PDB file of C-alpha atoms in Angstrom:
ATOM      1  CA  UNK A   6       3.106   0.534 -13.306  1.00  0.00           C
ATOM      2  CA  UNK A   7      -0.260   1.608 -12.417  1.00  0.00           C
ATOM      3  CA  UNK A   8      -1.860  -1.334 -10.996  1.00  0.00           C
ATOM      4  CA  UNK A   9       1.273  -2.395  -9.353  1.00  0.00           C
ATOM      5  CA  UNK A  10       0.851   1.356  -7.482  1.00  0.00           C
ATOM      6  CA  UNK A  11      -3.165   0.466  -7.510  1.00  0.00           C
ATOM      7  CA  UNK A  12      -2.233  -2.798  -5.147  1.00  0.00           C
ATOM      8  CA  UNK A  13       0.817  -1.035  -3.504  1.00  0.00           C
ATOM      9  CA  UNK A  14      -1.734   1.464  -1.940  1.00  0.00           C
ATOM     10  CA  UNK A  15      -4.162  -1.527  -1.111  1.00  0.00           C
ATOM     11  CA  UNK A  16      -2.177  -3.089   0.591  1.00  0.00           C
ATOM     12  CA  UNK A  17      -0.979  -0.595   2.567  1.00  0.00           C
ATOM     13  CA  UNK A  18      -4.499   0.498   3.816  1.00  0.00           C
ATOM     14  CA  UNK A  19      -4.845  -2.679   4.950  1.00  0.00           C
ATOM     15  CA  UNK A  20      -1.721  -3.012   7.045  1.00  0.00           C
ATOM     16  CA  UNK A  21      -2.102   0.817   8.139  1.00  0.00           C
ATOM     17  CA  UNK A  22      -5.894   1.313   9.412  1.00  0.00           C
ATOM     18  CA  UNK A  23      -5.237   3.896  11.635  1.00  0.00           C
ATOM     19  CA  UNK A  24      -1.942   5.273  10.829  1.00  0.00           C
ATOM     20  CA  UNK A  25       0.039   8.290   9.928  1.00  0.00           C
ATOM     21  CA  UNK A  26       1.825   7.358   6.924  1.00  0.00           C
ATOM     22  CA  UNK A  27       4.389   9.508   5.020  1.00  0.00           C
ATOM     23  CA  UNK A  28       4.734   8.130   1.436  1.00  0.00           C
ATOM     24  CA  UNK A  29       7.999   9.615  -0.749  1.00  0.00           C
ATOM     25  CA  UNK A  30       8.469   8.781  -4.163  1.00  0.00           C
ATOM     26  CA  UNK A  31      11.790   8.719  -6.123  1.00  0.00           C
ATOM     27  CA  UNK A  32      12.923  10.147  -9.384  1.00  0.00           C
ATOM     28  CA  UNK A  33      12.733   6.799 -11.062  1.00  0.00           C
ATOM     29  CA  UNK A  34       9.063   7.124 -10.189  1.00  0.00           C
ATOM     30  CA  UNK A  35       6.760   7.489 -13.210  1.00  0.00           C
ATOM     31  CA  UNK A  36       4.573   9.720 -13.456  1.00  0.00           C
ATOM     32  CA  UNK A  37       1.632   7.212 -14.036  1.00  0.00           C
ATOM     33  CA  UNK A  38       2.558   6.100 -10.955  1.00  0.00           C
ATOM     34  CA  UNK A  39       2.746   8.675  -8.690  1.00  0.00           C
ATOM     35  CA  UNK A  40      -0.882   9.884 -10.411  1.00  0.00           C
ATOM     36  CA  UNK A  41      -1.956   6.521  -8.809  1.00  0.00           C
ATOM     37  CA  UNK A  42      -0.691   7.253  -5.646  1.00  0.00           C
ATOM     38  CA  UNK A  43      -2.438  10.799  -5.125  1.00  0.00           C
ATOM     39  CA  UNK A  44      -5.612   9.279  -6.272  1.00  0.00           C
ATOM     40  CA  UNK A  45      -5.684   6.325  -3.825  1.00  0.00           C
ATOM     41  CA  UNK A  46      -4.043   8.589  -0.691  1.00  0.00           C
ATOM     42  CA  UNK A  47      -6.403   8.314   2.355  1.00  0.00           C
ATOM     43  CA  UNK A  48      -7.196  11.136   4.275  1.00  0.00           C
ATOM     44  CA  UNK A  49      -4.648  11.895   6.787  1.00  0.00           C
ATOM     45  CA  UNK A  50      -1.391   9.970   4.812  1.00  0.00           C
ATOM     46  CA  UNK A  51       1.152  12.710   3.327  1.00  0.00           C
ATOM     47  CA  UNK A  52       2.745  12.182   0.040  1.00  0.00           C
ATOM     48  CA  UNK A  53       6.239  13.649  -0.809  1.00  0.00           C
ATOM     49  CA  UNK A  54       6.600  13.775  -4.953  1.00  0.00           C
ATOM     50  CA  UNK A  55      10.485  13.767  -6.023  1.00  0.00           C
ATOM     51  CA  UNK A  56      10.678  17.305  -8.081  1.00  0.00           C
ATOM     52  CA  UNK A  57       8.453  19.128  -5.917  1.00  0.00           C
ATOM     53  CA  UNK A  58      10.594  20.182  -3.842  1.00  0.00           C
ATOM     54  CA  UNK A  59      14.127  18.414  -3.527  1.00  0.00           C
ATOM     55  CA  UNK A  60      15.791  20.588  -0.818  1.00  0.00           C
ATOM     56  CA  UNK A  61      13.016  19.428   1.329  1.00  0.00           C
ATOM     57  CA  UNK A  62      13.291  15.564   0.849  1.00  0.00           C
ATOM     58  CA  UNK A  63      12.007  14.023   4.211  1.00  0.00           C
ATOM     59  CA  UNK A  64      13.382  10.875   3.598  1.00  0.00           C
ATOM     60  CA  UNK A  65      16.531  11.329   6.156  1.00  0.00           C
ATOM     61  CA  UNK A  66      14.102  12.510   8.814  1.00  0.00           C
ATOM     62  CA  UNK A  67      11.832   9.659   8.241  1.00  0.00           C
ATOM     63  CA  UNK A  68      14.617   7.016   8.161  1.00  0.00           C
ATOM     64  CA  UNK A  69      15.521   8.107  11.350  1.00  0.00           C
ATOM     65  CA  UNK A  70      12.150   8.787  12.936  1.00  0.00           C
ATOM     66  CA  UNK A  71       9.283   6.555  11.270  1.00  0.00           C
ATOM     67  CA  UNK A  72       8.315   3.677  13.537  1.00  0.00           C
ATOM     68  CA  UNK A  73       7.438   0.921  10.340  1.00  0.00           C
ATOM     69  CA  UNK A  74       8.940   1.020   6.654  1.00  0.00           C
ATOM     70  CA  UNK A  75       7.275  -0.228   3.550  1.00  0.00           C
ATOM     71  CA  UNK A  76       9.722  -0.238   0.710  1.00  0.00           C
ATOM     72  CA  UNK A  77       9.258  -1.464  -2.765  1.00  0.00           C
ATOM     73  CA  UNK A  78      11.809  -4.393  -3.362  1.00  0.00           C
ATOM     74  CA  UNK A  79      13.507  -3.090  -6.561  1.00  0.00           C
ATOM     75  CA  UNK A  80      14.746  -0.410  -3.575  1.00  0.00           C
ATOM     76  CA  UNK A  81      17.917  -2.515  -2.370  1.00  0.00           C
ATOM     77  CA  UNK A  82      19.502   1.004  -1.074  1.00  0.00           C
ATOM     78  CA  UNK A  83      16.596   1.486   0.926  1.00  0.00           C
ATOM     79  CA  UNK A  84      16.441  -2.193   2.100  1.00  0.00           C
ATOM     80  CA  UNK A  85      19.664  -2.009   3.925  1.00  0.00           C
ATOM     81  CA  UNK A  86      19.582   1.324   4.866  1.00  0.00           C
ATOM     82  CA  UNK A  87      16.150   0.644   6.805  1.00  0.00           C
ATOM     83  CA  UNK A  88      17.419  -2.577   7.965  1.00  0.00           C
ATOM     84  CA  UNK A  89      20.722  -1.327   8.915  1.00  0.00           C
ATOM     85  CA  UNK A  90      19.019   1.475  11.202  1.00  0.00           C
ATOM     86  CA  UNK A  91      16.730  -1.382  13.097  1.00  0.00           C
ATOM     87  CA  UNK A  92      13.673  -0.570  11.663  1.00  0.00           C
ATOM     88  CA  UNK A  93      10.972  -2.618  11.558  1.00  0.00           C
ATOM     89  CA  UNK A  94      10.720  -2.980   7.707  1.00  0.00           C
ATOM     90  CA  UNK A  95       8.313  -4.784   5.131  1.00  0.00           C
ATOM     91  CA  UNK A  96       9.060  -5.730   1.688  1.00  0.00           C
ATOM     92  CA  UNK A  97       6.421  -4.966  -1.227  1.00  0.00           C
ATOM     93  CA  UNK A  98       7.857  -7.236  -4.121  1.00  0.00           C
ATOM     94  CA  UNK A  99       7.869  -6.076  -7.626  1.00  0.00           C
ATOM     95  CA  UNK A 100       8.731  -8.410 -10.454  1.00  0.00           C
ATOM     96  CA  UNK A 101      11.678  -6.525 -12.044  1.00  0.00           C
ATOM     97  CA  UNK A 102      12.416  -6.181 -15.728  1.00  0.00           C
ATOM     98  CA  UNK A 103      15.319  -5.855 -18.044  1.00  0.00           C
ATOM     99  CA  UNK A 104      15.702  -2.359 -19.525  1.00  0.00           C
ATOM    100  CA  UNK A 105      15.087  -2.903 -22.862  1.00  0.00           C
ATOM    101  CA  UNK A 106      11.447  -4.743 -21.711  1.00  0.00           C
ATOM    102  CA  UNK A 107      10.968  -1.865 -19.499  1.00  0.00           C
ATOM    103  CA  UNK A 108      11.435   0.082 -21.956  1.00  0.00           C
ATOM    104  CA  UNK A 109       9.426  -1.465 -24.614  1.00  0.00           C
ATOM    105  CA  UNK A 110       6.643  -1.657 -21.582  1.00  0.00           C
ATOM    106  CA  UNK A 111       6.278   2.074 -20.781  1.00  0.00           C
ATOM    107  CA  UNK A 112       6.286   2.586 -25.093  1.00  0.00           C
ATOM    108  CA  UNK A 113       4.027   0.060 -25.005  1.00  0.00           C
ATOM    109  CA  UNK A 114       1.253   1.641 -22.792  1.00  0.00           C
ATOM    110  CA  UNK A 115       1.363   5.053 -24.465  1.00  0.00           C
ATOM    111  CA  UNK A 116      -0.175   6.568 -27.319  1.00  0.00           C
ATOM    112  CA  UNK A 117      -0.075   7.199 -31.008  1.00  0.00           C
ATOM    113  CA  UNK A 118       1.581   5.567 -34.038  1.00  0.00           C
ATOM    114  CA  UNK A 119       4.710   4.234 -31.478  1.00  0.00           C
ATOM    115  CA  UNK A 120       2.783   2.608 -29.342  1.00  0.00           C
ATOM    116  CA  UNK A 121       0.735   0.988 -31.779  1.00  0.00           C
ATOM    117  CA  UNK A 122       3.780  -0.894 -33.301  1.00  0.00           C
ATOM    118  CA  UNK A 123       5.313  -1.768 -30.226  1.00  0.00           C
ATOM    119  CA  UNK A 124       2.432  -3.194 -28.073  1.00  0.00           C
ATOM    120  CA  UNK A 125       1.767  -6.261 -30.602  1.00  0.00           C
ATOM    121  CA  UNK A 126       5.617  -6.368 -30.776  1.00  0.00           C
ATOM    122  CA  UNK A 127       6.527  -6.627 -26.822  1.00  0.00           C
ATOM    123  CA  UNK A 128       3.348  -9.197 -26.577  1.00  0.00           C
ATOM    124  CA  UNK A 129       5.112 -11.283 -29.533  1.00  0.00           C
ATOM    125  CA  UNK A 130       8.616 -11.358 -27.384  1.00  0.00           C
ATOM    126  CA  UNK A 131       7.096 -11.695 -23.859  1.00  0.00           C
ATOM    127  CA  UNK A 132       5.145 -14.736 -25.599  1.00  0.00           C
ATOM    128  CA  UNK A 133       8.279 -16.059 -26.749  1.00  0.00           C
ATOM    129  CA  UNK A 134      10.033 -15.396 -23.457  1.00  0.00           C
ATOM    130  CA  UNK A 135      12.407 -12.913 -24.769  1.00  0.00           C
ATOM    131  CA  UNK A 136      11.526 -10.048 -22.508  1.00  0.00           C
ATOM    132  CA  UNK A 137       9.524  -9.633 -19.411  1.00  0.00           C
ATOM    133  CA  UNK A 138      10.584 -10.127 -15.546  1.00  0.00           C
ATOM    134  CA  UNK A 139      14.206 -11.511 -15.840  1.00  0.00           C
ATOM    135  CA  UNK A 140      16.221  -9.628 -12.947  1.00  0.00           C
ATOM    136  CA  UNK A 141      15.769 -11.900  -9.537  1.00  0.00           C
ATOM    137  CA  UNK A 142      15.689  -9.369  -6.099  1.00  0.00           C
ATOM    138  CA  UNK A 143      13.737 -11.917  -4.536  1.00  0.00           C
ATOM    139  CA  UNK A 144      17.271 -14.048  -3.305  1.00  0.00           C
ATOM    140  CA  UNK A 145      18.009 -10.370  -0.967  1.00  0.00           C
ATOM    141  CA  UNK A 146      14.422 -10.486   0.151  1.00  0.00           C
ATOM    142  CA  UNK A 147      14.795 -13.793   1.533  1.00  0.00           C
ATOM    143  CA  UNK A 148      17.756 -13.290   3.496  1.00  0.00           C
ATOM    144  CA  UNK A 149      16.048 -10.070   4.809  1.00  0.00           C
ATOM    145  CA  UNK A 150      13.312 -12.283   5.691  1.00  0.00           C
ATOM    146  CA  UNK A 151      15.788 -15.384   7.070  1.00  0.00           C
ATOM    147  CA  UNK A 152      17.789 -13.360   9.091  1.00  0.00           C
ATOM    148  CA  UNK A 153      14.455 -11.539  10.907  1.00  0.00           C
ATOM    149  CA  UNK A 154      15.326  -7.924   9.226  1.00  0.00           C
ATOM    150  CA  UNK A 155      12.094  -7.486   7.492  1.00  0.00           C
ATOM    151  CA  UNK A 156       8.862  -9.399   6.582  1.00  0.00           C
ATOM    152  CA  UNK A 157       6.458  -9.318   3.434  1.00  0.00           C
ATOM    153  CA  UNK A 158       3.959  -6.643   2.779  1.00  0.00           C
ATOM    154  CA  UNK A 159       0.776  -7.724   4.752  1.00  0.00           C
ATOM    155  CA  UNK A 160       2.387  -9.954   7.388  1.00  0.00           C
ATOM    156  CA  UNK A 161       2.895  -8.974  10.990  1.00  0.00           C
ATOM    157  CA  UNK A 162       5.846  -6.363  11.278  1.00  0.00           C
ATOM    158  CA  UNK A 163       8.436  -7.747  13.650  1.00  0.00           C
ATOM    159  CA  UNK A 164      11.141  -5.602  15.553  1.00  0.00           C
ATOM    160  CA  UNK A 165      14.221  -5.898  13.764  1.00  0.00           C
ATOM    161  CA  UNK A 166      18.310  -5.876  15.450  1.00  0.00           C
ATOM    162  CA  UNK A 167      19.275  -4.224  12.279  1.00  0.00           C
ATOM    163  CA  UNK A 168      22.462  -5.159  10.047  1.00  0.00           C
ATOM    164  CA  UNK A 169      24.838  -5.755  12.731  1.00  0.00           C
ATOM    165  CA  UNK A 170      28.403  -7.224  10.591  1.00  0.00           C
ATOM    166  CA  UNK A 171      30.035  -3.600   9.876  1.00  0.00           C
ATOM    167  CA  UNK A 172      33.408  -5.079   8.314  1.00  0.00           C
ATOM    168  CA  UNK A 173      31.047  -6.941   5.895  1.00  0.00           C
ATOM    169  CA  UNK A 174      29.972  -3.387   5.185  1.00  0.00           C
ATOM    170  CA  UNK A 175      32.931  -1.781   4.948  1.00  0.00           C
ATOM    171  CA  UNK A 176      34.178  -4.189   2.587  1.00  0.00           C
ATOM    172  CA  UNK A 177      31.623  -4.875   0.328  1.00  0.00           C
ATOM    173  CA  UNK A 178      31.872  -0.708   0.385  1.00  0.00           C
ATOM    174  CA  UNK A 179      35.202  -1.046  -0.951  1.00  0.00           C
ATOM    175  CA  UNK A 180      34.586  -3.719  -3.147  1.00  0.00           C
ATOM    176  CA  UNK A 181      32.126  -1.379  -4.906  1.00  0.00           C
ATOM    177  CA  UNK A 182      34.105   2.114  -4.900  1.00  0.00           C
ATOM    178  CA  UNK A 183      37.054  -0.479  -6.189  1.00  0.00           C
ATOM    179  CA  UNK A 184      34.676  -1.895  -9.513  1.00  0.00           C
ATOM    180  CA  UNK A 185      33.447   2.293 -10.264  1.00  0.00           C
ATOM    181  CA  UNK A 186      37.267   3.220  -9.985  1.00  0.00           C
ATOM    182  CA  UNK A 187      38.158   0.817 -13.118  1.00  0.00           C
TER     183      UNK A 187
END
């Protein structure tokens, strides 16, 4: 959400004082979000917006060029493929949310009759504990962190060997295309 991207881009000022920093969104960016982002981009830092122009994604040529990575942790794609390539990477954690809380959330912040029946509702259930942050990432940002791959947002970047077990890739590859087949 907004202040998530509000402290996102905090954070990141602090860790980069005197940087070049490329920032890409994705399409499951929100729009709210990405506003965020273009307000709070220092001078100097480039933004690439998913839908502005696709064909020219730099996200291959900065996987395979940037010197530091700061993904968010909902990213677990992004997490290996940075940490497979040896990059030194840092994790900014988001709490993560069910759908239907998402969901409720985003209806929950907008405007008009909608939203005005559906913010006292999603307060009720995240009161009750019935919706709110219920999908864990933070177990694969541990071993990340364990096994020297990656560090928190804010703490000292360390060089990381990158992902080096390929038949655990491979399989768990095939494990995957195996459970979309069926």
């Amino acid at each position: 959400d907004a202040d998530t991207a509000k402290d996102l881009m905090q954070s990141m000022r602090k860790q980069f004082v005197s940087a070049t920093v490329y920032i890409s969104t994705s399409r499951r960016t929100a729009p709210a979000v990405t506003d965020v982002i273009k307000q709070e981009l220092p001078a100097g830092w480039k933004l690439f917006c998913w839908g502005d122009d696709n064909a020219n994604n730099p996200y291959r040529a900065l996987l395979s060029e940037a010197d530091y990575f700061v993904v968010t942790g909902d990213s677990v794609s992004m997490l290996v493929e940075v940490a497979q390539m040896g990059k030194p990477l840092a994790i900014y954690e988001l709490p993560s949310q069910t759908s239907i809380s998402a969901r409720l959330k985003l209806a929950a912040t907008g405007h008009g009759t909608l939203a005005g029946f559906i913010k006292p509702l999603f307060g009720a259930l995240q009161k009750l504990g019935l919706v709110g942050y219920t999908r864990d990432l933070t177990r694969i940002h541990r071993y990340l962190y364990q096994q020297k791959l990656a560090v928190p947002l804010g703490e000292e970047f360390v060089p990381s060997r990158g992902y080096k077990d390929s038949d655990a890739l491979e399989h768990v590859s095939r494990r995957i295309k195996t459970l979309l087949e069926t």
